[in-house]
Tab-separated table of C-alpha atoms in Angstrom:
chain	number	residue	atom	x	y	z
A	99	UNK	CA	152.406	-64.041	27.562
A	100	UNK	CA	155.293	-65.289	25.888
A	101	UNK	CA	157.859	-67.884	26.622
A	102	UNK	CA	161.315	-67.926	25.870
A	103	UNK	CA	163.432	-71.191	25.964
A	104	UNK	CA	167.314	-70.886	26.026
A	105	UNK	CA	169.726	-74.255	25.534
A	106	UNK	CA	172.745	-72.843	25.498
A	107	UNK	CA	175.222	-76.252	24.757
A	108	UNK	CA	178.874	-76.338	24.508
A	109	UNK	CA	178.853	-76.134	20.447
A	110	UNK	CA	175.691	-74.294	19.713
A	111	UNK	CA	172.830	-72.110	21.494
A	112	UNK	CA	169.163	-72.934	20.723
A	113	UNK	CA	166.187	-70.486	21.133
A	114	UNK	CA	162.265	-71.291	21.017
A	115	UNK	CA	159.813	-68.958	21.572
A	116	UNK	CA	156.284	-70.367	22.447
A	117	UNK	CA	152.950	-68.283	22.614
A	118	UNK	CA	150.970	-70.613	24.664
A	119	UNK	CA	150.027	-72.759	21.845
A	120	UNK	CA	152.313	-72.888	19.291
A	121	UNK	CA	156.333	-71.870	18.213
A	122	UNK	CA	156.503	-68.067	17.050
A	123	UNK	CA	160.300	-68.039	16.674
A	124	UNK	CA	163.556	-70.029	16.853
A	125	UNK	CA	167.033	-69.766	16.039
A	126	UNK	CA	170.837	-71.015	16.606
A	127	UNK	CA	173.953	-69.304	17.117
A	128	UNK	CA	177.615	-70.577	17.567
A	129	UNK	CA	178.203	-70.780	21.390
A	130	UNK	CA	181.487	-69.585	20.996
A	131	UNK	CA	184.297	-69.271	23.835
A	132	UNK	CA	182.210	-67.299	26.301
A	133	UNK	CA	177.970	-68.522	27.461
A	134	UNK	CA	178.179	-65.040	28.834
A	135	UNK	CA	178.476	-63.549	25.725
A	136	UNK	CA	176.552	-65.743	24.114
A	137	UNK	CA	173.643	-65.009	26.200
A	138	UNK	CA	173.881	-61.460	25.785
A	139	UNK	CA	173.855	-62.179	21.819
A	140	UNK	CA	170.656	-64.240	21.985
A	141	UNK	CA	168.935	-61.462	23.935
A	142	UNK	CA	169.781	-58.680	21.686
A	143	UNK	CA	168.617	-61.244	18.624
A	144	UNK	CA	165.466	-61.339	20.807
A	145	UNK	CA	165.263	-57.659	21.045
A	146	UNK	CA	165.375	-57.386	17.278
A	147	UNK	CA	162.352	-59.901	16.656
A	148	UNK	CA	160.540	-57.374	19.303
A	149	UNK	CA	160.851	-59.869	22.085
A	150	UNK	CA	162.122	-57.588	25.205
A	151	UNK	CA	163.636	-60.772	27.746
A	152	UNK	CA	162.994	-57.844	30.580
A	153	UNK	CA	159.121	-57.602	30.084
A	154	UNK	CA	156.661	-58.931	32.873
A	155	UNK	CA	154.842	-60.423	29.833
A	156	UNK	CA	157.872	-63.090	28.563
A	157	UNK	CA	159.475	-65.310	30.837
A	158	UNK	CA	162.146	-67.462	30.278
A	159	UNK	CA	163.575	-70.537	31.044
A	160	UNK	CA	167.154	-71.746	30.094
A	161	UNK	CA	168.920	-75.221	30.031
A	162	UNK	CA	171.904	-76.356	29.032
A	163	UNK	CA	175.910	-76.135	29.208
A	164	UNK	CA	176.013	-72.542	29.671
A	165	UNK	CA	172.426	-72.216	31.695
A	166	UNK	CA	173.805	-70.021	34.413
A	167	UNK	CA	175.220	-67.522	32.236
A	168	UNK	CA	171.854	-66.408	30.915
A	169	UNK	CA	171.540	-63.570	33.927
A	170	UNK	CA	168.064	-62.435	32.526
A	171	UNK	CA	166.556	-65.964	32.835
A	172	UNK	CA	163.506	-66.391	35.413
A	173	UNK	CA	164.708	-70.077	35.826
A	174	UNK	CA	167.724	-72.508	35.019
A	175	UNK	CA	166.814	-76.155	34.431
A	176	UNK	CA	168.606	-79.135	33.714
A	177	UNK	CA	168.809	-80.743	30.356
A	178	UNK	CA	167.415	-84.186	30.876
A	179	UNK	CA	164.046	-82.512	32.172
A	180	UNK	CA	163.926	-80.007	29.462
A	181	UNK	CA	165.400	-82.575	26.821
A	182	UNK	CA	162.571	-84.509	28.499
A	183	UNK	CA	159.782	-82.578	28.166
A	184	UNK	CA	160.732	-81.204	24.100
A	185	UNK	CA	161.515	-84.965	23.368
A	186	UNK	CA	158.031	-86.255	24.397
A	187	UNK	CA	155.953	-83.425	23.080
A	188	UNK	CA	157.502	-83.406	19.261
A	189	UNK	CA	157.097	-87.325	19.420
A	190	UNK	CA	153.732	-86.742	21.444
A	191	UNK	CA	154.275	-90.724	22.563
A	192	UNK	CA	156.733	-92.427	25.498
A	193	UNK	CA	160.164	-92.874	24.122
A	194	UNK	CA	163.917	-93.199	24.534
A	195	UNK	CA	165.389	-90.004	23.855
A	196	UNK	CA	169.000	-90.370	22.454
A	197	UNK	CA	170.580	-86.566	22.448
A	198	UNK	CA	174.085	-86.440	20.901
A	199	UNK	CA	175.394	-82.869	21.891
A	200	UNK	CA	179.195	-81.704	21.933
A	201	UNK	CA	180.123	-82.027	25.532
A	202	UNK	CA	177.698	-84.958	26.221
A	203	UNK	CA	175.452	-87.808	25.126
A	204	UNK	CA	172.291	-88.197	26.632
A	205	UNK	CA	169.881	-91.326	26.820
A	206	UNK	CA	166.016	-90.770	28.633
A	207	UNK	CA	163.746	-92.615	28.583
A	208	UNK	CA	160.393	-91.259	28.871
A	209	UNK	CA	157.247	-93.242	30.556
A	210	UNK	CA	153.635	-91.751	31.156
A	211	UNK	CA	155.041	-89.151	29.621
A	212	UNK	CA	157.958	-88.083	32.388
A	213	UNK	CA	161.281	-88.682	32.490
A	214	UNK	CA	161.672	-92.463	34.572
A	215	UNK	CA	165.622	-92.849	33.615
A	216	UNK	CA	168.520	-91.305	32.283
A	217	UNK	CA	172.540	-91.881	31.142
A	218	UNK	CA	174.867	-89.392	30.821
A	219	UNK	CA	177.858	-89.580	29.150
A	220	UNK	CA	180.227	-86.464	30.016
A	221	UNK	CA	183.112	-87.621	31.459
A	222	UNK	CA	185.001	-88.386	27.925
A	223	UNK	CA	184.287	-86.497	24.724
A	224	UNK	CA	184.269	-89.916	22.929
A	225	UNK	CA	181.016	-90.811	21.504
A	226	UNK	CA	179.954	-86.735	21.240
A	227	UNK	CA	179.883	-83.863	18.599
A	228	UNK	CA	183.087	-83.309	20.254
A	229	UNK	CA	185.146	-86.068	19.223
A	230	UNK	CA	183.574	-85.695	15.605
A	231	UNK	CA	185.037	-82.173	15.287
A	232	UNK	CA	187.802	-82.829	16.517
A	233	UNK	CA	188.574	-85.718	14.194
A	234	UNK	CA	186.980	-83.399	11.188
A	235	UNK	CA	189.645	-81.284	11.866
A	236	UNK	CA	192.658	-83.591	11.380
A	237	UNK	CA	190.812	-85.109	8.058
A	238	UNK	CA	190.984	-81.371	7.466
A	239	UNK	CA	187.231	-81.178	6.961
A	240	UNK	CA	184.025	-79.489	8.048
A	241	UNK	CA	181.572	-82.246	9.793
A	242	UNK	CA	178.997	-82.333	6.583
A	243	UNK	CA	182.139	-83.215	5.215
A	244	UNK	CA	183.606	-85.878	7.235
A	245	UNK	CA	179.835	-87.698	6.999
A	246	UNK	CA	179.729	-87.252	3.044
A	247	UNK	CA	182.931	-88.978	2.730
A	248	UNK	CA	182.456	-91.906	5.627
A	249	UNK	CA	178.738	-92.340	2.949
A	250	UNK	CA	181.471	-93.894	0.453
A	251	UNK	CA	183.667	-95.322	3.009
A	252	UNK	CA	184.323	-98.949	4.642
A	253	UNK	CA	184.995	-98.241	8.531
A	254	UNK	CA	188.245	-98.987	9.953
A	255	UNK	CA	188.046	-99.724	13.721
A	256	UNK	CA	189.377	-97.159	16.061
A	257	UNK	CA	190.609	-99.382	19.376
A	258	UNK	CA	190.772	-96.365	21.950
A	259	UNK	CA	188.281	-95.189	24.167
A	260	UNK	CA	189.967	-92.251	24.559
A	261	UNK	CA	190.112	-88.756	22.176
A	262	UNK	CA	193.428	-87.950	22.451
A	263	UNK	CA	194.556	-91.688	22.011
A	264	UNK	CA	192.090	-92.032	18.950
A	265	UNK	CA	193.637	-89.219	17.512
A	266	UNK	CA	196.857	-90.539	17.379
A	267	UNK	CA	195.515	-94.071	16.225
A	268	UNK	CA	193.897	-91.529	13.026
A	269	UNK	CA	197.687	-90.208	12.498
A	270	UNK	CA	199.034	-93.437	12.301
A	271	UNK	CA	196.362	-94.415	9.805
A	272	UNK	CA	196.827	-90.891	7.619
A	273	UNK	CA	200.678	-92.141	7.615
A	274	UNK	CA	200.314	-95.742	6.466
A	275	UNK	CA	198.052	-94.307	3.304
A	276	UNK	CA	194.584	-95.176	4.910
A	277	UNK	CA	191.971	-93.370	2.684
A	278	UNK	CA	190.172	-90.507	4.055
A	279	UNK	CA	186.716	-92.113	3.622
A	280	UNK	CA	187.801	-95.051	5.321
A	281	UNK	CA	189.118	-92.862	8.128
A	282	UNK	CA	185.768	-90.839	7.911
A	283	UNK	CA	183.849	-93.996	8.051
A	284	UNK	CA	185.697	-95.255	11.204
A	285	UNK	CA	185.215	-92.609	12.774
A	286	UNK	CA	181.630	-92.151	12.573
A	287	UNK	CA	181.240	-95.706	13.366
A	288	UNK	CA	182.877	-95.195	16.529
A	289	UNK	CA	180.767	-92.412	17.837
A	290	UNK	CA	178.079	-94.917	16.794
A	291	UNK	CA	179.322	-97.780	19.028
A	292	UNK	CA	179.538	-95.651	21.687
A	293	UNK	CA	176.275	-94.284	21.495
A	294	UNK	CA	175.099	-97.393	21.379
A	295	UNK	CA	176.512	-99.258	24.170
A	296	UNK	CA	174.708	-96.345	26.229
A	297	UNK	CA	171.388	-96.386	24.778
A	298	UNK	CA	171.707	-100.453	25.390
A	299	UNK	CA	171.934	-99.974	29.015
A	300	UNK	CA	168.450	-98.631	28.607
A	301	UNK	CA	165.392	-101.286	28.730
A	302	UNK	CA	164.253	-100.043	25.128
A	303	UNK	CA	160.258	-100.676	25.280
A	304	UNK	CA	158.959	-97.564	23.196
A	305	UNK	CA	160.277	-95.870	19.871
A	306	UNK	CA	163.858	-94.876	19.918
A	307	UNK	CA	164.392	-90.856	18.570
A	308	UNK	CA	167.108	-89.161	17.913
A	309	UNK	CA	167.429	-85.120	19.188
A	310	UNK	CA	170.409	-82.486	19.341
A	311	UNK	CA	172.662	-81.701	16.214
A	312	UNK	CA	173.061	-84.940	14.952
A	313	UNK	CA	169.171	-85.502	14.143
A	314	UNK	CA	169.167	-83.652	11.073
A	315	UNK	CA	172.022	-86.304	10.045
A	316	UNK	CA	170.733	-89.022	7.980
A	317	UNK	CA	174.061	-90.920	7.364
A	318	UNK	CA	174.672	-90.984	11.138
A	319	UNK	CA	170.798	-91.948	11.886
A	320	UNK	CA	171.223	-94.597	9.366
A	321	UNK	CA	174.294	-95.594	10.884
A	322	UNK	CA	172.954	-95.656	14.772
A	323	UNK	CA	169.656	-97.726	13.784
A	324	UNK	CA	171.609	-100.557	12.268
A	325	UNK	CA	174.147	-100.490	15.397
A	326	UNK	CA	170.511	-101.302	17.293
A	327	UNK	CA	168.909	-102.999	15.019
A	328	UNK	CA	165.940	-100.704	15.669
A	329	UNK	CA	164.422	-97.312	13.704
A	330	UNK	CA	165.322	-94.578	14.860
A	331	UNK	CA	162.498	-91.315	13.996
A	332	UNK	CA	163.932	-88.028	14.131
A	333	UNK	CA	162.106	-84.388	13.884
A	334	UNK	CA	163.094	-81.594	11.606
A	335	UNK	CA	162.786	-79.602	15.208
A	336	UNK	CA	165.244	-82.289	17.301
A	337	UNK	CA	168.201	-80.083	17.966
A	338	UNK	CA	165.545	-77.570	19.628
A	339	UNK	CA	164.668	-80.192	21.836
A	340	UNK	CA	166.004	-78.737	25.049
A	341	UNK	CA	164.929	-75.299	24.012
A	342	UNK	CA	161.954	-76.299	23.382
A	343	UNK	CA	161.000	-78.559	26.846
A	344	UNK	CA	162.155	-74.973	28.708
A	345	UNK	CA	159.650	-72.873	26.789
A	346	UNK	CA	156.871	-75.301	26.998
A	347	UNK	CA	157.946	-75.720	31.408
A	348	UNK	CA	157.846	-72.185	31.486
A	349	UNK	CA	154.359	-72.284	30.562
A	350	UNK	CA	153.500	-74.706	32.727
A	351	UNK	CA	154.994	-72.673	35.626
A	352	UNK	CA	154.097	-69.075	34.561
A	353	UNK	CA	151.251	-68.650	33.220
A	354	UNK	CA	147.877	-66.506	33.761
C-alpha cells in the first residue's frame, strides 16, 4: 500500500507520498486559478512517477484550500488536523505549530501529541503569503526579492490592519522617496507583528516551529523569533506539513 497526501493551498499544491514507513515522493505545483485543475495536474504528475490515484493499493487523503476539488480523494480533511499530525511527526516532540500559508495563518498547538488548540487567521489577508505578494508586486519584485532587500533594510511601520489600506500607505511611501528596502523591511515586519500577536494568544509551553512556505525563509524566521523572543526550528520538509499529516492519517485509517 501506498499513501498519497494532497494540500492543495490557495498559492501552492503539496504532494507526499508515504510507503508505510518512510516518504517515496513529493512535489509542488502552482495552484493556479482553478483546485480543479490543479488536482487533475497532480494526478497525472502521479501517473508519471507510476503512482495510479485509482488503484485499490494507494489511497489518498487531501487537505487544504482546494480539498474538495480533488474528486479522486478517498477522504478530505481539514488543515489544522493534518497540519497537526505532519507538524508533530517532523518535530517528533509537542509543539506550537505556526503555518504561514497565502489565504491563512495558522497557530496549533500540539499536546500528547494531538492537536489541544488552534487560531486561525482567514478573515484578512494581512499577516499571510498573501499580503507579501501582493506588496512584492507594487515594489515590483518577486518575494525572494522583497526579503533580500528588507535583509539591508530599517522597517518603516505600516499603521493599517488592512491590505488594501496598507497598500495605499506603501504608495504614499514610494511617492515621498522612501527606499525600497525600507519599504521591504516594513513590510515584512508587519506580517511579523501580526503573526505574532496570534501565536501570543497561544500559552507557548513547548518549542515554537515554523511550517508552510515561509519555513524555508531564514530572514523571515529570524525576523518572527526576535518578535517572540523565542527560537523558532524549522524543517527542510515544513511546507509539506499538511501533505504530509494526510499521508501519514491515511495510514492510520487504511491500512492492511
Amino acid at each position: 500500500m501506498n499513501y498519497v497526501g494532497i494540500d492543495i493551498g490557495s498559492t501552492a499544491a503539496k504532494t507526499i507520498v508515504y510507503d508505510g514507513e518512510k516518504i517515496i515522493a513529493s512535489f509542488v505545483m502552482p495552484t493556479g486559478w482553478n483546485s480543479k485543475e490543479t488536482a487533475a495536474r497532480i494526478k497525472g504528475h502521479l501517473e508519471y512517477l507510476g503512482f495510479n490515484v485509482t488503484s485499490p493499493d494507494i489511497k489518498t487523503i487531501a487537505t487544504g484550500y482546494g480539498r474538495i476539488s480533488v474528486e479522486y480523494a478517498d477522504m478530505v480533511l481539514t488543515e489544522i488536523t493534518c497540519h497537526g499530525k505532519g507538524g508533530y511527526h517532523l518535530f517528533s516532540q509537542d509543539s506550537l505549530i505556526i503555518d504561514v500559508g497565502g489565504q491563512d495563518t495558522k497557530v496549533i498547538t500540539i499536546k500528547n501529541g494531538m492537536v489541544s488548540n488552534f487560531l486561525m487567521n482567514d478573515k484578512c489577508s494581512a499577516g499571510t503569503g498573501k499580503f507579501i505578494e501582493i506588496m512584492a508586486n507594487r515594489l515590483a519584485v518577486d518575494i525572494d526579492e522583497l526579503f533580500s532587500l528588507a535583509e539591508c533594510g530599517t522597517p518603516i511601520p505600516i499603521s493599517s490592519m488592512c491590505t488594501v489600506f496598507a497598500e495605499s500607505e506603501i504608495i504614499s511611501h514610494i511617492g515621498a522617496g522612501t527606499l525600497k528596502t525600507d519599504l521591504a523591511a516594513g513590510i515584512v515586519q508587519s506580517v511579523v507583528s501580526r503573526v505574532a500577536l496570534l501565536v501570543e494568544r497561544h500559552d507557548i509551553k513547548n518549542i515554537c516551529v515554523l511550517t508552510g512556505g515561509l519555513s524555508h525563509n531564514q530572514y523571515f524566521r529570524k525576523q518572527l523569533g526576535a518578535k517572540l523572543g523565542r527560537e523558532i526550528h524549522t524543517h527542510d520538509l515544513g511546507k509539506y506539513a499538511g501533505a504530509l499529516g494526510a499521508a501519514l492519517i491515511a495510514a492510520d485509517k487504511f491500512k492492511y
